[in-house]
Tab-separated table of C-alpha atoms in Angstrom:
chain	number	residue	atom	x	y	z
T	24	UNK	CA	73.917	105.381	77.351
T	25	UNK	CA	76.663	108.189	78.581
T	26	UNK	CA	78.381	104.901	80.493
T	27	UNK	CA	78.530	102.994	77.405
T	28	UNK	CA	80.426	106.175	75.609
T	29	UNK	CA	82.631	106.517	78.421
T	30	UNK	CA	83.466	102.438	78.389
T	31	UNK	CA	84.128	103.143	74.515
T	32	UNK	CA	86.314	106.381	74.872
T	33	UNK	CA	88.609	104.741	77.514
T	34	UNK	CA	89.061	101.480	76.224
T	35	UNK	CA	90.117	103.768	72.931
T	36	UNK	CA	92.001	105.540	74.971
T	37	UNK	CA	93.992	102.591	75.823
T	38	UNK	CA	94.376	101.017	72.921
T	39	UNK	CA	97.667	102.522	70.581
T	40	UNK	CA	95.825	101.192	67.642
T	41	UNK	CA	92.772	103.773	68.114
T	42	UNK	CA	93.070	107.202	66.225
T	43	UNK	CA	92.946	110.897	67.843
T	44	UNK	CA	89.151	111.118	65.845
T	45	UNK	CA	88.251	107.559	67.271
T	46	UNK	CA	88.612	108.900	70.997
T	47	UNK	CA	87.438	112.866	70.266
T	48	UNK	CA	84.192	111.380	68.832
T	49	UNK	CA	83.201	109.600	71.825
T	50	UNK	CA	83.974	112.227	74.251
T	51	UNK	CA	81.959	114.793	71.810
T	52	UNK	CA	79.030	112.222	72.570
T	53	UNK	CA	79.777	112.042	76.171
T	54	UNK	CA	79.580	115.881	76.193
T	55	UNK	CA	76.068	115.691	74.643
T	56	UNK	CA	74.738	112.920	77.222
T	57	UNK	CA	76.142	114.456	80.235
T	58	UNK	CA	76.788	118.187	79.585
T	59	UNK	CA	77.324	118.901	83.580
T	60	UNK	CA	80.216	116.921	83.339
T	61	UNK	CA	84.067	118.133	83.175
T	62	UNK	CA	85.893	115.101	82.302
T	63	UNK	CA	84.881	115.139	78.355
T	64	UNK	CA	86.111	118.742	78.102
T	65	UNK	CA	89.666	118.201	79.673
T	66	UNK	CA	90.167	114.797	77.906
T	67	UNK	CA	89.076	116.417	74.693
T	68	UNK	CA	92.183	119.545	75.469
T	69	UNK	CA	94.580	116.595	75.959
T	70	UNK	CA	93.952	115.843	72.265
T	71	UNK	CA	94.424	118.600	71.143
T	72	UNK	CA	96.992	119.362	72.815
T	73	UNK	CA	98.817	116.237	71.951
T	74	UNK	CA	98.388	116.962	68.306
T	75	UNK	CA	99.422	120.761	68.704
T	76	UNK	CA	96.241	122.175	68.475
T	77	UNK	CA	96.956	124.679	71.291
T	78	UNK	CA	93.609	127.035	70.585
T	79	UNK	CA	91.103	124.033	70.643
T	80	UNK	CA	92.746	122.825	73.891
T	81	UNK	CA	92.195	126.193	75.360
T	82	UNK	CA	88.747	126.126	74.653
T	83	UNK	CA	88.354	123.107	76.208
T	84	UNK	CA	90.405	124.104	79.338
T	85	UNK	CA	87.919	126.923	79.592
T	86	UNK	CA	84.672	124.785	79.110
T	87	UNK	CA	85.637	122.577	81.888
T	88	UNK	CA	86.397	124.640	84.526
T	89	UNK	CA	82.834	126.053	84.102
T	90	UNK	CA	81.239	122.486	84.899
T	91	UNK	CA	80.277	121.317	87.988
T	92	UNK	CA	81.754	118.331	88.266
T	93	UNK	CA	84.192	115.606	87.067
T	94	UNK	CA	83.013	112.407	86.883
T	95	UNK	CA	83.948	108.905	85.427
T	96	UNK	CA	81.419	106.507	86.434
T	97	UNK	CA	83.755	104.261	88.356
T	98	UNK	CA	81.475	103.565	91.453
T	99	UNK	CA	78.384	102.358	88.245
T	100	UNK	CA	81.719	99.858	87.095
T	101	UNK	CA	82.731	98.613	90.501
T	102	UNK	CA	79.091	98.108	91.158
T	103	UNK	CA	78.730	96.081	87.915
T	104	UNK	CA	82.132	93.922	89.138
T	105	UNK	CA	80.631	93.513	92.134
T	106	UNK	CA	76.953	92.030	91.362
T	107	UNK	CA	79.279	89.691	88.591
T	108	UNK	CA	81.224	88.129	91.579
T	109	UNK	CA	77.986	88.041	93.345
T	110	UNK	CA	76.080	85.871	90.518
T	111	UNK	CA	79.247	83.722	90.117
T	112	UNK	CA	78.750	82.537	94.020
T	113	UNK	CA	81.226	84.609	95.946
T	114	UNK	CA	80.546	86.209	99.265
T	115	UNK	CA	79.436	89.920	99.695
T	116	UNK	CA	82.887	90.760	101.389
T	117	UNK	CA	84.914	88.973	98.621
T	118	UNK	CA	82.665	90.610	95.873
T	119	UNK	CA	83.129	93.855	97.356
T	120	UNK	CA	87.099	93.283	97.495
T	121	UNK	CA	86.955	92.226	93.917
T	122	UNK	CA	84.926	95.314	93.044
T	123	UNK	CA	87.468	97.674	95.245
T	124	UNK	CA	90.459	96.230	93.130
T	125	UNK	CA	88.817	96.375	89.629
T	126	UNK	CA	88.593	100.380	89.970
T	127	UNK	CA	89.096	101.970	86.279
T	128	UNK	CA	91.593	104.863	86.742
T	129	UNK	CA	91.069	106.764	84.178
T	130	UNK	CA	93.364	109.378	85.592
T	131	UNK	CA	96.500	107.110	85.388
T	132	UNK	CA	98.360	109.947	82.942
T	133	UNK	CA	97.874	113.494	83.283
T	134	UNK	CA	101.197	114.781	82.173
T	135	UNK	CA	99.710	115.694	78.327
T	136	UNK	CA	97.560	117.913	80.191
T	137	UNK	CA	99.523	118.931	82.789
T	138	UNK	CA	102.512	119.879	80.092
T	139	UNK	CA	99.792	121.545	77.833
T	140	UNK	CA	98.969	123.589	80.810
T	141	UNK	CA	102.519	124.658	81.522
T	142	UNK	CA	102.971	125.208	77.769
T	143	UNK	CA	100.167	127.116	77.144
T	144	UNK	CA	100.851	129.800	80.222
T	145	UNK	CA	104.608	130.236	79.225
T	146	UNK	CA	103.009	131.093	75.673
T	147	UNK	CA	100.976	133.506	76.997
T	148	UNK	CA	103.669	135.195	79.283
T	149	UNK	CA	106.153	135.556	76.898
T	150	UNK	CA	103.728	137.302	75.139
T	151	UNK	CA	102.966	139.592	77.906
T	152	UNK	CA	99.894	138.428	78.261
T	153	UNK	CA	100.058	137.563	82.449
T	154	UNK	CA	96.242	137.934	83.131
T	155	UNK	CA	95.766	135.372	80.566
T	156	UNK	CA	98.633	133.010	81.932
T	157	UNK	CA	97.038	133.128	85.327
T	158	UNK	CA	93.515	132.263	84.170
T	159	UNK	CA	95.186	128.725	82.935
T	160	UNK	CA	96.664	128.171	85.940
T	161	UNK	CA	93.831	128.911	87.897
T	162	UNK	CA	92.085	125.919	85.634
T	163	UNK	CA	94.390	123.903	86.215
T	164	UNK	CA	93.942	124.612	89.746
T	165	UNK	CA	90.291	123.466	89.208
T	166	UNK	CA	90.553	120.627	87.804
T	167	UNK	CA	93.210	119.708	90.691
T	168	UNK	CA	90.245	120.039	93.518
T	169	UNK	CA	87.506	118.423	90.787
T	170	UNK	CA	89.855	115.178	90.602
T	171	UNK	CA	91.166	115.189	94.195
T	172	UNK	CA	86.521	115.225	95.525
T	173	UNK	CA	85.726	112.741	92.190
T	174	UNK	CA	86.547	109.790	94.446
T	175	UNK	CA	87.791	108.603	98.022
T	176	UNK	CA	90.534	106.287	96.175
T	177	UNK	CA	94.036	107.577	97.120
T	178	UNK	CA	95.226	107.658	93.903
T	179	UNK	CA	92.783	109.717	92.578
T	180	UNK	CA	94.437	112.525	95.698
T	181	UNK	CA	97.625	111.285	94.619
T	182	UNK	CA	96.854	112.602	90.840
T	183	UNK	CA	95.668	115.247	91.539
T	184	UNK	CA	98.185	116.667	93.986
T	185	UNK	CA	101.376	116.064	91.084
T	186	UNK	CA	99.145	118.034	88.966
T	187	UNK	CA	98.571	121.055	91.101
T	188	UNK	CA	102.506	121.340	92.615
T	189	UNK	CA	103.847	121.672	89.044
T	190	UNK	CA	100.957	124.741	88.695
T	191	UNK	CA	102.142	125.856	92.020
T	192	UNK	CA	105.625	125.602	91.336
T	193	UNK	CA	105.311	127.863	87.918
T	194	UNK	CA	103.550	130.479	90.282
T	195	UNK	CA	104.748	133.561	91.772
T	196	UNK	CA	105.332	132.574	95.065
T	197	UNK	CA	102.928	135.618	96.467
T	198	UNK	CA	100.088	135.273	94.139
T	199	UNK	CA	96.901	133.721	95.417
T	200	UNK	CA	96.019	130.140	94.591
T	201	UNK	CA	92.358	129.684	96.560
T	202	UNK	CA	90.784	131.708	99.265
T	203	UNK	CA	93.147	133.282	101.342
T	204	UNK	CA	96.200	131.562	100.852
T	205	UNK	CA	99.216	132.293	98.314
T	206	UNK	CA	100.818	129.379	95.863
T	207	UNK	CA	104.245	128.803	98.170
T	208	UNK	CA	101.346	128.342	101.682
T	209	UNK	CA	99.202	126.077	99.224
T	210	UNK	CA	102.398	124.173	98.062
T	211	UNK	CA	103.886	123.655	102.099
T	212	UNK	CA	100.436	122.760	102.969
T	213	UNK	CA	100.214	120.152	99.925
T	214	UNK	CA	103.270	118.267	100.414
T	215	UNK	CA	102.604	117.815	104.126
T	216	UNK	CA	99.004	116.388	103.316
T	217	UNK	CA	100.912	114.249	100.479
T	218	UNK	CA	103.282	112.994	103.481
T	219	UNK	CA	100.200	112.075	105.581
T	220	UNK	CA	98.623	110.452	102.863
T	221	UNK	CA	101.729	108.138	101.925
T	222	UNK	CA	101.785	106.825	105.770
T	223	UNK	CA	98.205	105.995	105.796
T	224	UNK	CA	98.117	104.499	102.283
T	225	UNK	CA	100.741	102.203	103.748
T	226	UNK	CA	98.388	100.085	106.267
T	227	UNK	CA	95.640	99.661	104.153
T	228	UNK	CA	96.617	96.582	102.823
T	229	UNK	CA	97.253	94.883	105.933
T	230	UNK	CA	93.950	96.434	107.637
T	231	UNK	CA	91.969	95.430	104.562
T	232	UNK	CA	93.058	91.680	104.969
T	233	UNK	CA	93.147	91.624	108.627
T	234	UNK	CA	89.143	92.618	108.662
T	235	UNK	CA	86.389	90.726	108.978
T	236	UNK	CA	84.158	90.007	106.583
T	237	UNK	CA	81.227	92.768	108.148
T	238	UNK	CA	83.925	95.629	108.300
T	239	UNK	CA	85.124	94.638	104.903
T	240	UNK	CA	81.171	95.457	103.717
T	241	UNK	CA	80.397	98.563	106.183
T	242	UNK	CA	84.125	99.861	104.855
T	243	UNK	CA	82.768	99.369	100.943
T	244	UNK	CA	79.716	100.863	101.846
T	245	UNK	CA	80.964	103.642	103.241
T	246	UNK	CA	82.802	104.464	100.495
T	247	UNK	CA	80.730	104.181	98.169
T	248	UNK	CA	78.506	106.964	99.794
C-alpha cells in the first residue's frame, strides 16, 4: 500500500537513528506504487545530495520535474484522524479541527534541496555550462508551483515560496522564470503575495474558533475538495 510506504519513509525520515538506505528504500518502493508521483524523486535527490552524490541527485531532479504531480497523502491521514476522533465520540466539527491540526508536513525542511539546487547550478556555471545551470533552476522552479497546488495549507505556500526566491535571487534578473514574466517581476510579484498571505494567515485562528460548529464542517469540506 503506496500510503503505508510513505508512513514508513517519513517516520524514517524523522527519526536520526534511521540510515540514508533505510529512507532511499522506501521511497524506491513509493516510486514503483505511484510512478505519477514527484515527491519520491525529489526526496530521493535530497539524499543524495546530502551524502555528496551530486550526479544521482541530478537524476532525480530531472525525473521529477517530468511527473505530474507531487503528492503526500495528507488529506488520506487527516481523514484517518478524523474518523478516529469520530469513533472515540467527538463531534464532526471537533473531529474535523482535530484532523485540520494533525496535518503531516512533510515539507517542514527543504534547505538540503534547496542548497543542492544552488550547488549544483554554480557547478555547472563555473564550468561554463549556463544552459545546463538554467535547466536546474527551472526544476527547481517546478517543484516550487508542484508544492505551492499540493495543498490549500499555508505553509505548504509558505515552503514553497522560500524555495523559489533563493532560485530567483541566483537568476539573471532579465531571464525568464514562467510565461511571460522575467525572475526580478516573478520575485516583486512573490514577496507581495507572501505579504498578503502573512496578513490573512493572521485571523485564522481567531475566525476558526469564533465559528460555529456548521462553518467549521462546510470550511473542512471545502478544503478538502
Amino acid at each position: 500500500d503506496l500510503r503505508v510506504q510513505y508512513a514508513c519513509w517519513f517516520a524514517a525520515r524523522r527519526d536520526e537513528r534511521s540510515s540514508p538506505q533505510e529512507r532511499l528504500q522506501w521511497l524506491d518502493k513509493l516510486k514503483q506504487s505511484d510512478p505519477d508521483n514527484a515527491l519520491p524523486n525529489y526526496f530521493a535527490a535530497e539524499e543524495y545530495f546530502k551524502s555528496g552524490q551530486t550526479e544521482l541527485a541530478a537524476k532525480e531532479l530531472n525525473a521529477a520535474s517530468t511527473k505530474p504531480r507531487f503528492r503526500d497523502y495528507s488529506f488520506d491521514y487527516v481523514q484517518n484522524i478524523e474518523e478516529a476522533y469520530r469513533s472515540a465520540g467527538y463531534s464532526i466539527a471537533e473531529a474535523k479541527l482535530k484532523g485540520f491540526e494533525s496535518y503531516p508536513c512533510s515539507i517542514n525542511s527543504l534547505k538540503p534541496i534547496r542548497d543542492g539546487l544552488r550547488d549544483l547550478a554554480s557547478f555547472y556555471r563555473q564550468g561554463g555550462d549556463e544552459a545546463s545551470a538554467q535547466t536546474v533552476q527551472q526544476i527547481g522552479l517546478t517543484l516550487c508551483n508542484q508544492i505551492a497546488g499540493a495543498s490549500p495549507y499555508l505553509f505548504n505556500a509558505f515552503a514553497g515560496i522560500a524555495l523559489e526566491r533563493c532560485i530567483l535571487e541566483d537568476m539573471d534578473p532579465a531571464s525568464p522564470a514562467g510565461e511571460g514574466i522575467t525572475a526580478q517581476a516573478r520575485l516583486e510579484g512573490l514577496n507581495q503575495y507572501c505579504e498578503t498571505l502573512k496578513a490573512t494567515s493572521k485571523h485564522t485562528v481567531s475566525l476558526l474558533q469564533n465559528m460555529s460548529d456548521e462553518e467549521l464542517i462546510t470550511f473542512f469540506d471545502r478544503a478538502r475538495v
